[in-house]
Coordinates of C-alpha atoms and ligand atoms in Angstrom, one line a residue:
Chain A
M1 CA 23.0 -6.9 -1.5
I2 CA 22.0 -3.9 0.6
K3 CA 21.6 -0.9 -1.7
N4 CA 18.8 1.3 -0.4
I5 CA 20.3 2.7 2.8
H6 CA 18.1 5.7 2.7
G7 CA 15.1 3.5 2.5
I8 CA 16.2 1.5 5.6
A9 CA 16.9 4.7 7.5
A10 CA 13.4 6.1 6.5
I11 CA 11.5 3.1 7.9
Y12 CA 13.7 2.9 10.9
R13 CA 13.2 6.6 11.7
F14 CA 9.4 6.2 11.1
E15 CA 9.2 3.3 13.5
M16 CA 11.3 5.1 16.2
A17 CA 9.1 8.1 15.9
R18 CA 6.1 5.9 16.5
F19 CA 7.7 4.6 19.6
R20 CA 8.6 8.1 20.7
R21 CA 4.9 9.1 20.6
T22 CA 4.2 6.5 23.3
F23 CA 7.6 7.0 24.9
W24 CA 6.5 7.4 28.5
T25 CA 3.9 4.7 28.6
S26 CA 6.2 2.2 27.0
L27 CA 9.1 3.0 29.4
I28 CA 7.1 3.4 32.6
M29 CA 5.2 0.2 32.1
P30 CA 8.2 -2.1 32.4
V31 CA 9.5 -0.1 35.4
I32 CA 6.2 -0.4 37.2
T33 CA 5.8 -4.1 36.4
T34 CA 9.3 -4.9 37.5
S35 CA 8.8 -3.1 40.7
L36 CA 5.6 -5.0 41.3
Y37 CA 7.3 -8.3 40.7
F38 CA 10.0 -7.4 43.1
I39 CA 7.6 -6.4 45.8
V40 CA 5.5 -9.5 45.4
F41 CA 8.1 -12.2 44.5
G42 CA 11.2 -10.6 45.7
S43 CA 10.1 -9.4 49.1
A44 CA 6.9 -11.3 50.0
I45 CA 7.8 -14.7 48.7
G46 CA 11.5 -14.4 48.3
S47 CA 12.0 -13.8 52.0
R48 CA 10.9 -17.4 52.5
M49 CA 12.7 -18.8 49.5
T50 CA 16.2 -17.7 50.4
E51 CA 18.5 -19.1 47.7
I52 CA 18.4 -21.1 44.5
G53 CA 21.6 -22.8 43.6
G54 CA 23.6 -20.3 45.7
V55 CA 21.8 -17.2 44.2
P56 CA 19.5 -15.1 46.3
Y57 CA 15.9 -15.5 45.0
G58 CA 15.6 -11.7 44.3
A59 CA 18.5 -11.8 42.0
F60 CA 17.6 -15.2 40.6
I61 CA 14.4 -13.8 39.0
V62 CA 16.0 -10.9 37.3
P63 CA 17.0 -12.6 34.0
G64 CA 13.5 -14.2 33.8
L65 CA 11.8 -10.9 34.4
I66 CA 13.8 -9.2 31.7
M67 CA 13.0 -12.1 29.3
L68 CA 9.3 -12.0 30.1
S69 CA 9.0 -8.3 29.2
M70 CA 11.3 -8.4 26.3
L71 CA 9.7 -11.4 24.6
T72 CA 6.2 -9.9 24.8
E73 CA 7.3 -6.4 23.9
S74 CA 9.4 -7.6 21.0
I75 CA 6.5 -9.6 19.5
S76 CA 3.9 -6.9 20.0
N77 CA 6.1 -4.0 18.7
A78 CA 7.3 -5.8 15.7
S79 CA 4.0 -7.3 14.8
F80 CA 2.2 -4.0 15.2
G81 CA 4.8 -2.2 13.1
I82 CA 4.0 -4.2 10.0
Y83 CA 0.4 -4.9 10.8
M84 CA -0.5 -1.2 11.0
P85 CA 0.5 -0.3 7.4
K86 CA -1.3 -3.4 6.2
W87 CA -4.4 -2.5 8.1
A88 CA -4.3 1.2 7.2
G89 CA -3.4 0.5 3.6
T90 CA -0.2 2.6 3.7
I91 CA 1.8 -0.6 3.0
Y92 CA 1.2 0.3 -0.7
E93 CA 4.1 2.6 -0.4
I94 CA 6.5 0.0 1.0
L95 CA 5.5 -2.5 -1.7
S96 CA 5.9 0.0 -4.5
A97 CA 9.3 1.2 -3.3
P98 CA 12.7 0.1 -4.6
I99 CA 13.5 -1.7 -1.4
S100 CA 14.3 -5.4 -1.0
P101 CA 12.6 -7.7 1.5
L102 CA 15.9 -8.0 3.4
E103 CA 16.1 -4.2 3.7
T104 CA 12.5 -3.9 4.8
V105 CA 13.1 -6.5 7.5
I106 CA 16.3 -4.9 8.7
A107 CA 14.5 -1.6 9.1
Y108 CA 11.4 -2.8 10.9
V109 CA 13.0 -5.5 13.0
G110 CA 16.0 -3.2 13.7
A111 CA 13.7 -0.5 15.1
A112 CA 11.6 -3.0 17.2
A113 CA 14.7 -4.7 18.5
T114 CA 16.2 -1.3 19.5
K115 CA 13.1 -0.6 21.6
S116 CA 13.2 -4.1 23.2
V117 CA 16.9 -3.7 24.1
I118 CA 16.1 -0.4 25.7
I119 CA 13.3 -1.9 27.7
G120 CA 15.6 -4.8 28.7
V121 CA 18.2 -2.4 30.0
I122 CA 15.6 -0.3 31.9
I123 CA 14.3 -3.4 33.6
L124 CA 17.9 -4.4 34.6
L125 CA 18.5 -0.9 36.0
T126 CA 15.2 -1.0 37.9
A127 CA 16.0 -4.4 39.3
N128 CA 19.3 -3.1 40.5
L129 CA 17.4 -0.7 42.8
F130 CA 15.8 -3.7 44.6
V131 CA 18.6 -6.3 44.6
D132 CA 22.3 -6.5 43.9
V133 CA 22.6 -7.9 40.4
T134 CA 26.0 -9.2 39.4
I135 CA 26.6 -10.3 35.9
A136 CA 29.2 -13.2 35.4
H137 CA 29.5 -12.8 31.7
P138 CA 28.6 -9.2 30.7
F139 CA 29.6 -9.4 27.1
L140 CA 27.7 -12.7 26.5
M141 CA 24.8 -11.2 28.4
A142 CA 24.6 -8.2 26.0
L143 CA 24.9 -10.5 23.0
F144 CA 22.1 -12.8 24.3
L145 CA 20.0 -9.7 25.0
V146 CA 20.4 -8.4 21.4
T147 CA 20.0 -11.8 19.8
I148 CA 16.9 -12.6 21.6
A149 CA 15.4 -9.2 20.9
V150 CA 16.1 -9.6 17.2
T151 CA 14.8 -13.2 17.1
F152 CA 11.5 -12.3 18.8
C153 CA 11.1 -9.2 16.7
L154 CA 11.5 -11.4 13.6
F155 CA 8.9 -13.7 15.1
G156 CA 6.6 -10.7 15.8
F157 CA 7.2 -9.4 12.3
A158 CA 6.0 -12.8 10.8
I159 CA 3.0 -12.7 13.1
G160 CA 2.2 -9.2 11.9
I161 CA 2.2 -10.3 8.3
W162 CA 0.2 -13.4 9.1
A163 CA -2.5 -11.7 11.3
K164 CA -5.8 -10.8 9.7
S165 CA -7.2 -9.0 12.8
F166 CA -6.1 -7.2 15.9
E167 CA -7.3 -10.2 17.9
Q168 CA -4.9 -12.6 16.2
L169 CA -2.2 -10.0 16.6
Q170 CA -2.5 -10.0 20.4
A171 CA -3.3 -13.7 20.7
I172 CA 0.2 -15.1 20.2
P173 CA 2.0 -12.9 22.7
M174 CA -0.7 -13.1 25.3
L175 CA -1.9 -16.7 24.9
V176 CA 1.3 -18.4 23.9
V177 CA 4.5 -16.5 24.7
F178 CA 3.5 -15.1 28.1
P179 CA 2.5 -18.5 29.6
L180 CA 5.4 -20.3 28.0
T181 CA 7.8 -17.8 29.5
F182 CA 6.1 -18.0 32.9
L183 CA 6.2 -21.8 32.8
G184 CA 9.7 -21.8 31.2
G185 CA 11.5 -21.2 34.5
A186 CA 11.4 -17.5 34.5
F187 CA 10.8 -17.5 38.3
Y188 CA 12.1 -20.9 39.4
A189 CA 14.7 -23.5 38.6
L190 CA 13.5 -26.6 36.7
E191 CA 15.1 -28.9 39.3
M192 CA 12.4 -27.6 41.8
L193 CA 9.8 -29.3 39.7
P194 CA 8.7 -33.0 40.2
P195 CA 10.5 -35.2 37.6
F196 CA 7.4 -35.6 35.4
W197 CA 6.8 -31.8 35.0
R198 CA 10.5 -31.3 34.5
S199 CA 10.4 -33.5 31.4
V200 CA 7.2 -31.8 30.1
T201 CA 8.8 -28.5 30.5
L202 CA 11.8 -29.5 28.4
F203 CA 9.4 -29.3 25.4
N204 CA 8.9 -25.6 26.0
P205 CA 11.4 -23.9 23.7
L206 CA 11.6 -20.8 25.9
V207 CA 13.2 -22.9 28.6
Y208 CA 16.4 -22.9 26.6
L209 CA 16.4 -19.2 26.0
I210 CA 15.7 -18.3 29.6
S211 CA 18.2 -20.8 30.9
G212 CA 20.9 -19.4 28.6
F213 CA 20.2 -15.9 29.6
R214 CA 20.3 -16.8 33.3
W215 CA 23.6 -18.6 32.6
T216 CA 25.2 -15.3 31.5
F217 CA 24.3 -13.8 34.8
F218 CA 25.2 -16.6 37.3
G219 CA 27.3 -19.0 35.3
E220 CA 24.7 -21.8 35.6
G221 CA 21.4 -22.6 34.1
D222 CA 18.8 -25.4 33.7
V223 CA 20.5 -26.7 30.6
S224 CA 24.0 -26.2 29.3
I225 CA 24.9 -22.9 27.6
G226 CA 25.7 -24.7 24.3
V227 CA 22.2 -26.1 24.1
S228 CA 20.8 -22.6 24.8
I229 CA 22.8 -20.9 22.1
G230 CA 21.9 -23.7 19.6
A231 CA 18.2 -23.4 20.4
T232 CA 18.3 -19.6 20.1
L233 CA 20.1 -19.7 16.7
L234 CA 17.7 -22.4 15.5
F235 CA 14.7 -20.3 16.4
L236 CA 16.3 -17.3 14.7
T237 CA 16.8 -19.3 11.5
I238 CA 13.2 -20.5 11.5
C239 CA 11.9 -17.0 11.8
L240 CA 14.2 -15.6 9.1
T241 CA 13.2 -18.4 6.7
T242 CA 9.5 -17.9 7.3
I243 CA 9.7 -14.2 6.6
F244 CA 11.7 -14.6 3.4
W245 CA 9.2 -17.2 2.2
M246 CA 6.4 -14.7 3.0
F247 CA 8.0 -11.9 1.0
R248 CA 9.0 -14.1 -1.9
T249 CA 5.5 -15.5 -2.3
G250 CA 3.8 -12.2 -1.4
Y251 CA 2.0 -14.1 1.4
R252 CA -0.8 -11.9 2.8
L253 CA 1.1 -8.8 1.4
K254 CA 0.2 -8.9 -2.2
T255 CA -2.9 -10.2 -4.1
Chain B
M1 CA -7.6 4.5 -46.2
D2 CA -11.3 4.7 -45.5
G3 CA -12.8 5.4 -42.1
R4 CA -13.5 1.8 -41.3
G5 CA -10.0 0.7 -42.3
A6 CA -8.4 3.3 -40.0
R7 CA -10.6 2.2 -37.2
A8 CA -9.7 -1.4 -37.7
M9 CA -6.1 -0.5 -37.7
A10 CA -6.3 1.3 -34.4
L11 CA -8.2 -1.6 -32.9
S12 CA -5.8 -4.3 -33.8
A13 CA -2.7 -4.6 -31.6
S14 CA -0.4 -5.0 -34.5
G15 CA -1.7 -1.8 -36.2
F16 CA -1.0 0.0 -32.9
T17 CA 2.6 -1.1 -32.6
L18 CA 3.2 -0.2 -36.2
R19 CA 2.2 3.3 -35.6
N20 CA 4.4 3.5 -32.6
V21 CA 7.5 2.4 -34.2
N22 CA 9.2 5.8 -33.9
M23 CA 8.0 6.7 -30.5
E24 CA 10.1 6.0 -27.5
T25 CA 8.3 3.6 -25.2
I26 CA 8.8 4.0 -21.5
I27 CA 6.5 1.3 -20.2
N28 CA 5.9 -1.8 -22.2
I29 CA 3.3 -4.3 -21.3
E30 CA 2.9 -7.6 -23.2
G31 CA 0.4 -10.3 -22.7
L32 CA -0.5 -9.2 -19.2
T33 CA -3.1 -11.4 -17.5
K34 CA -4.3 -11.3 -14.0
T35 CA -6.6 -13.8 -12.3
Y36 CA -7.3 -13.0 -8.7
A37 CA -7.3 -15.8 -6.0
G38 CA -11.1 -15.8 -6.1
G39 CA -11.1 -16.6 -9.8
V40 CA -11.9 -13.1 -11.1
V41 CA -10.1 -12.5 -14.4
A42 CA -9.2 -8.8 -14.1
L43 CA -7.0 -8.5 -17.1
K44 CA -7.0 -10.6 -20.3
R45 CA -3.7 -10.6 -22.3
V46 CA -3.3 -6.9 -22.2
D47 CA -0.7 -5.2 -24.5
L48 CA 0.1 -1.6 -23.9
A49 CA 3.0 0.7 -24.7
V50 CA 3.1 4.0 -22.8
R51 CA 5.2 6.7 -24.6
K52 CA 7.8 8.7 -22.9
G53 CA 6.5 12.1 -21.9
E54 CA 2.8 11.6 -22.7
I55 CA -0.3 11.8 -20.6
L56 CA -2.2 8.6 -21.1
A57 CA -5.7 8.3 -19.8
L58 CA -7.1 4.9 -19.1
L59 CA -10.9 5.3 -19.5
G60 CA -13.2 2.5 -18.3
P61 CA -16.2 1.7 -16.1
N62 CA -16.0 0.3 -12.6
G63 CA -14.3 -3.1 -12.4
A64 CA -12.7 -2.7 -15.9
G65 CA -9.2 -3.5 -14.5
K66 CA -7.6 0.0 -14.4
T67 CA -6.4 -0.3 -10.8
T68 CA -5.3 -3.8 -11.3
L69 CA -3.1 -2.7 -14.3
I70 CA -1.6 0.1 -12.4
N71 CA -1.0 -1.9 -9.2
I72 CA 0.8 -4.6 -11.2
V73 CA 3.2 -2.1 -12.8
C74 CA 3.9 -0.6 -9.4
G75 CA 4.5 -3.9 -7.7
L76 CA 1.4 -4.1 -5.4
V77 CA -0.2 -7.0 -7.3
T78 CA 1.6 -10.0 -8.8
P79 CA 0.7 -10.7 -12.4
S80 CA -0.5 -14.2 -13.4
S81 CA 1.4 -14.0 -16.7
G82 CA 2.9 -11.4 -19.1
A83 CA 6.0 -9.2 -19.2
I84 CA 6.4 -5.6 -18.2
T85 CA 9.4 -3.3 -18.6
V86 CA 9.8 0.2 -17.3
A87 CA 12.5 2.1 -19.2
G88 CA 13.9 -1.2 -20.3
S89 CA 14.0 -2.8 -16.8
D90 CA 11.9 -5.8 -16.1
I91 CA 9.6 -5.0 -13.1
A92 CA 10.2 -8.4 -11.4
R93 CA 13.9 -9.0 -12.1
D94 CA 15.1 -5.4 -12.0
Y95 CA 12.5 -4.0 -9.6
R96 CA 14.8 -1.5 -8.0
A97 CA 15.6 0.3 -11.3
A98 CA 11.9 0.1 -12.4
R99 CA 10.3 1.2 -9.2
S100 CA 12.7 4.2 -8.5
L101 CA 11.3 5.8 -11.7
I102 CA 7.7 5.5 -10.6
G103 CA 5.5 7.6 -8.3
L104 CA 2.0 6.3 -7.4
V105 CA -1.1 8.0 -6.1
P106 CA -3.5 5.2 -5.4
Q107 CA -7.2 5.3 -5.8
E108 CA -7.9 5.1 -2.0
L109 CA -6.6 7.6 0.5
H110 CA -4.1 5.8 2.7
T111 CA -2.2 8.0 5.0
D112 CA -0.3 7.8 8.3
A113 CA -2.8 9.5 10.5
F114 CA -0.4 10.5 13.3
E115 CA 2.5 11.7 11.1
A116 CA 3.2 15.3 10.3
V117 CA 2.9 16.2 6.6
I118 CA 6.5 17.1 6.2
A119 CA 7.7 13.9 8.0
S120 CA 5.5 11.8 5.8
V121 CA 6.8 13.3 2.6
R122 CA 10.4 13.1 3.8
F123 CA 9.8 9.4 4.6
S124 CA 8.6 8.7 1.1
R125 CA 11.6 10.4 -0.4
G126 CA 14.0 8.3 1.7
L127 CA 12.0 5.1 1.1
F128 CA 12.7 5.5 -2.6
G129 CA 16.4 5.8 -1.9
K130 CA 16.9 9.5 -2.4
P131 CA 19.0 11.6 0.0
R132 CA 17.2 14.2 2.1
N133 CA 16.6 17.4 0.2
D134 CA 14.5 19.9 2.2
A135 CA 14.7 22.7 -0.3
F136 CA 13.1 20.4 -2.9
L137 CA 10.4 19.3 -0.5
E138 CA 9.7 22.9 0.5
Q139 CA 9.1 23.8 -3.1
L140 CA 6.9 20.7 -3.7
L141 CA 4.7 21.4 -0.7
K142 CA 4.4 25.1 -1.7
D143 CA 3.4 24.0 -5.2
L144 CA 0.7 21.8 -3.7
S145 CA -0.5 24.5 -1.2
L146 CA 0.6 22.3 1.7
W147 CA 3.5 24.4 3.1
D148 CA 1.3 26.0 5.7
K149 CA 0.2 22.6 6.8
R150 CA 3.6 21.0 6.9
N151 CA 3.6 20.5 10.7
A152 CA -0.1 19.4 10.9
K153 CA -0.8 15.8 11.6
I154 CA -2.3 14.2 8.5
M155 CA -5.5 13.2 10.3
E156 CA -6.2 16.8 11.0
L157 CA -6.4 17.6 7.2
S158 CA -9.5 17.5 5.0
G159 CA -10.0 14.8 2.4
G160 CA -8.8 17.1 -0.4
M161 CA -5.7 18.1 1.6
K162 CA -4.9 14.4 2.2
R163 CA -5.1 13.7 -1.5
R164 CA -2.5 16.5 -2.0
V165 CA -0.3 14.9 0.6
M166 CA -0.6 11.6 -1.3
I167 CA 0.5 13.5 -4.5
A168 CA 3.4 15.1 -2.6
K169 CA 4.5 11.7 -1.4
A170 CA 4.4 10.3 -4.9
L171 CA 6.4 13.2 -6.3
S172 CA 8.8 13.4 -3.4
H173 CA 11.4 11.2 -5.1
E174 CA 11.3 13.1 -8.4
P175 CA 9.8 10.2 -10.4
D176 CA 9.9 10.1 -14.2
I177 CA 6.6 8.4 -14.4
L178 CA 3.5 9.3 -12.3
F179 CA 0.5 7.1 -11.9
L180 CA -2.7 8.8 -10.8
D181 CA -5.5 6.3 -10.1
E182 CA -8.7 8.3 -10.3
P183 CA -7.2 11.6 -9.2
T184 CA -10.5 13.5 -9.3
A185 CA -12.7 11.1 -7.3
G186 CA -14.3 13.1 -4.5
V187 CA -12.4 16.2 -5.3
D188 CA -13.9 19.7 -5.6
V189 CA -13.7 22.0 -8.6
E190 CA -10.8 24.0 -7.3
L191 CA -8.6 21.1 -6.4
R192 CA -9.5 19.5 -9.7
R193 CA -8.3 22.6 -11.5
D194 CA -5.1 22.7 -9.4
M195 CA -4.5 19.0 -10.1
W196 CA -4.8 19.5 -13.8
A197 CA -2.5 22.5 -13.7
M198 CA 0.0 20.3 -11.7
V199 CA -0.3 17.5 -14.2
R200 CA 0.4 19.8 -17.1
A201 CA 3.4 21.3 -15.3
M202 CA 4.7 17.8 -14.7
R203 CA 4.3 16.9 -18.3
A204 CA 6.1 20.1 -19.4
R205 CA 9.0 18.9 -17.3
G206 CA 9.0 15.6 -19.2
V207 CA 7.2 13.4 -16.7
T208 CA 5.1 10.6 -18.2
I209 CA 1.7 10.5 -16.7
V210 CA -0.8 7.6 -16.6
L211 CA -4.2 8.4 -15.1
T212 CA -7.5 6.6 -14.9
T213 CA -10.9 8.1 -15.1
H214 CA -14.5 7.2 -15.6
Y215 CA -15.2 10.4 -17.5
I216 CA -14.8 11.0 -21.2
E217 CA -14.6 14.7 -20.7
E218 CA -11.7 14.4 -18.3
A219 CA -9.8 12.1 -20.7
E220 CA -10.5 14.5 -23.5
E221 CA -9.4 17.5 -21.6
M222 CA -6.1 16.1 -20.2
A223 CA -4.7 13.3 -22.2
D224 CA -2.5 13.1 -25.3
R225 CA -3.8 9.6 -25.8
V226 CA -6.7 7.6 -24.4
G227 CA -6.9 3.9 -23.8
V228 CA -10.4 2.5 -23.4
I229 CA -10.5 -0.5 -21.1
S230 CA -13.5 -2.6 -20.3
N231 CA -13.8 -6.1 -18.8
G232 CA -10.1 -6.6 -18.6
E233 CA -9.4 -5.8 -22.2
I234 CA -8.0 -2.7 -23.9
L235 CA -10.5 -2.0 -26.7
V236 CA -8.6 0.8 -28.3
V237 CA -5.7 3.2 -27.7
D238 CA -5.5 6.3 -29.8
E239 CA -4.6 10.0 -29.9
T240 CA -7.3 11.8 -27.9
A241 CA -8.5 13.9 -30.9
A242 CA -8.7 10.9 -33.2
L243 CA -10.5 8.9 -30.6
M244 CA -13.0 11.6 -29.8
K245 CA -13.8 11.9 -33.5
K246 CA -14.5 8.2 -33.6
L247 CA -16.5 8.3 -30.4
G248 CA -18.2 11.5 -31.5
R249 CA -21.7 10.2 -31.4
R250 CA -24.1 12.8 -30.1
T251 CA -27.7 12.8 -29.1
L252 CA -30.2 15.5 -29.9
I253 CA -33.2 15.8 -27.6
L254 CA -36.2 17.9 -28.7
T255 CA -38.9 18.7 -26.1
L256 CA -42.1 18.7 -28.0
T257 CA -44.9 21.2 -27.5
E258 CA -47.4 18.3 -27.7
P259 CA -46.8 14.6 -26.8
H260 CA -46.8 12.0 -29.5
E261 CA -47.7 8.3 -29.5
Q262 CA -45.0 7.5 -32.1
A263 CA -42.6 9.3 -34.4
P264 CA -44.4 10.5 -37.5
A265 CA -43.9 8.5 -40.7
E266 CA -42.6 11.6 -42.4
L267 CA -39.5 11.5 -40.2
A268 CA -38.8 7.8 -40.6
E269 CA -35.4 8.3 -42.3
W270 CA -33.9 9.8 -39.1
N271 CA -34.6 6.7 -37.0
L272 CA -36.1 8.7 -34.1
S273 CA -37.3 7.4 -30.8
L274 CA -39.6 8.9 -28.2
R275 CA -39.3 9.0 -24.5
G276 CA -40.6 11.0 -21.5
D277 CA -44.2 10.0 -22.1
G278 CA -43.9 11.1 -25.7
H279 CA -42.7 14.5 -24.8
E280 CA -39.2 14.1 -26.0
L281 CA -38.0 13.2 -29.4
V282 CA -34.5 11.6 -29.5
Y283 CA -32.2 11.7 -32.5
E284 CA -28.7 10.0 -32.4
F285 CA -26.2 11.2 -34.9
D286 CA -22.5 11.2 -35.8
A287 CA -21.1 14.7 -35.1
N288 CA -18.2 14.1 -37.5
A289 CA -20.2 12.9 -40.5
E290 CA -20.4 15.2 -43.4
S291 CA -24.0 16.0 -42.7
S292 CA -25.4 15.4 -39.3
G293 CA -29.0 15.4 -40.5
V294 CA -30.0 17.9 -37.8
P295 CA -30.9 21.0 -40.0
S296 CA -32.9 18.8 -42.5
L297 CA -34.7 17.2 -39.6
L298 CA -35.7 20.6 -38.1
R299 CA -36.7 21.8 -41.5
R300 CA -38.9 18.7 -42.1
M301 CA -40.5 19.1 -38.7
S302 CA -41.5 22.7 -39.3
D303 CA -42.9 21.6 -42.7
I304 CA -45.2 19.1 -41.1
G305 CA -46.0 21.5 -38.3
M306 CA -44.4 19.6 -35.4
G307 CA -43.4 22.2 -32.8
F308 CA -40.8 22.0 -30.0
K309 CA -40.0 24.3 -27.0
D310 CA -36.5 23.2 -26.2
L311 CA -33.5 21.6 -27.8
N312 CA -30.5 19.8 -26.2
T313 CA -27.5 17.9 -27.5
S314 CA -25.2 15.7 -25.5
Q315 CA -22.3 13.4 -25.9
S316 CA -23.2 9.7 -25.9
S317 CA -22.6 8.2 -22.5
L318 CA -19.5 6.1 -21.8
E319 CA -21.8 3.0 -21.6
D320 CA -23.0 3.6 -25.2
I321 CA -19.5 3.9 -26.4
F322 CA -18.3 0.7 -24.7
V323 CA -21.2 -1.2 -26.2
G324 CA -20.4 0.3 -29.6
L325 CA -16.7 -0.6 -29.3
V326 CA -17.3 -4.1 -28.0
N327 CA -19.8 -4.8 -30.8
E328 CA -17.4 -3.4 -33.3
A329 CA -14.5 -5.5 -32.0
K330 CA -16.7 -8.6 -32.2
A331 CA -17.8 -7.8 -35.7
E332 CA -14.2 -7.8 -37.0
Ligands
ATP401 N1 -8.0 -8.0 -4.4 C1 -8.9 -8.5 -5.2 N2 -9.3 -9.7 -5.1 C2 -10.2 -10.2 -5.9 N3 -10.8 -9.6 -7.0 C3 -10.4 -8.3 -7.1 C4 -9.4 -7.7 -6.3 N4 -9.2 -6.4 -6.7 C5 -10.0 -6.2 -7.8 N5 -10.7 -7.3 -8.0 C6 -11.6 -7.5 -9.2 O1 -10.9 -7.3 -10.4 C7 -11.7 -6.6 -11.3 C8 -11.0 -5.3 -11.7 O2 -10.9 -4.4 -10.6 P1 -10.1 -3.1 -10.7 O3 -10.1 -2.5 -9.3 O4 -8.9 -3.3 -11.4 O5 -11.1 -2.2 -11.6 P2 -11.1 -0.6 -11.9 O6 -11.1 -0.5 -13.3 O7 -10.0 0.0 -11.1 O8 -12.5 -0.2 -11.2 P3 -12.9 1.2 -10.5 O9 -13.2 2.1 -11.6 O10 -14.1 0.8 -9.8 O11 -11.8 1.6 -9.7 C9 -13.1 -6.3 -10.6 O12 -13.9 -7.3 -11.0 C10 -12.7 -6.5 -9.1 O13 -13.8 -7.0 -8.4
MG402 MG1 -9.9 1.5 -9.7

């Protein structure tokens, strides 16, 4: 099924080189934002919040913080990666190459997910400077981190194929994913909300991902870990199916 | 076979395949139709067989369907109907085998602005499934006078240099077939000469080359065979020399010493026309006919005392030829 290994490596290397050109900005950005969140939420507000479910507030927000950056970064990196060649016309080379849709997706999404995971790890390390972070299930945590990076890079990839302008490209991460993450319990537990808003929030798909990720840190979340894993895999499947449909029909790639 | 018969033979598709029976076909296109989403019919049931090792020029005006044809073979555009094989592999079912044989230099310059030349060429080679081979790429870049620029970012290069990079990318995976979509558009004389030298060298190595052009002269100079395409249809495909003979209508323009209202009755048999306020006498003739009628015309003119200060002949324009071919195809 996978035959063009050199082709995958070529795209992967090309994408990683693109990231390397903006290496410092893309790595310093999450460090600065994480620090700011800790100064504002952790120290200023957190000092009055004390604990949520036995976890100090400073530590409580770490998983949500990682998710917030990773989701937006995954989507914008992966969407940009495929949108750029479309926009510049260099996509002709990919389309004319003996490389399958699966191989193309592995290369682009693999590269974007690599970057997302690196950013996630950097945020985790930065957070560790401010608070003590203990991870209850390190292996599951790493698995969640990678799966969510891959899922949202797939989502971003689909957006990159769909988008017809830079505006559309930025709209989804900024107008949809960022608010949904923020409102999805990144910085609070759902049980702190009034019952009505708690029910509304359960329609937000990101609640399940954030809750699952937090579970791997503290052994408890807003919903059960099984539901979180199910929701993550469901979203992964939807993204994969959409992308293969796009390639098969040539959707916005071929005329 | 008389002249008309031979022409009819070349024009009909069946006649064309008959003549090709002993030639090895590397690209076979049958009944290819393309209707774009907007409703434009860019190709109408096109049949074309490209022979292994030849240089085939597709000659046609803007919007004829040349780029569409190339892009379909290369996998950039999906055909509406028809079948295409490359070295026996179906381009849809067996796309890996088909595409790894093909290098494409598209009509527009599309390059990765921020990439270095060498990285970009290495990328192309890998993309087409070939293992890294720096010695080969070094020679390739040297052949294209790009070696000195190998570490330059592509955006720092001139337009002509960028075109060379596109060629290097297309050749980086050592393709058996090279598509050049309007290789000389916006290219200066020197690069054009280099390009033709490169094309000839590729051909000598056995690479099949399909190029498109608007210019008869270019097709004549480079190609083994020429396909004339207009309005989504291939009007004729033939050996360049044979086609040029067929297309060999020329125009003689005489600049008269004194303007005339109309061509004198004594010269009626030449079917002359006047233009340029009656200063220019125009005679169209067939350069390959047994007698062109030019010497007799000049003799008759001097007999009747009609003087001229200048004389010019030129090839008929592509437009004239298309009109001629289309009318001919209709008449049959
Ligand atoms: N993406 C597209 N969508 C709709 N119509 C298109 C598209 N691309 C080309 N066409 C139309 O298809 C026809 C053939 O275009 P094509 O580009 O194949 O011509 P061409 O022979 O390459 O012309 P040129 O010499 O100008 O490059 C034209 O009428 C063109 O307007
Ligand atoms: Mg064209």
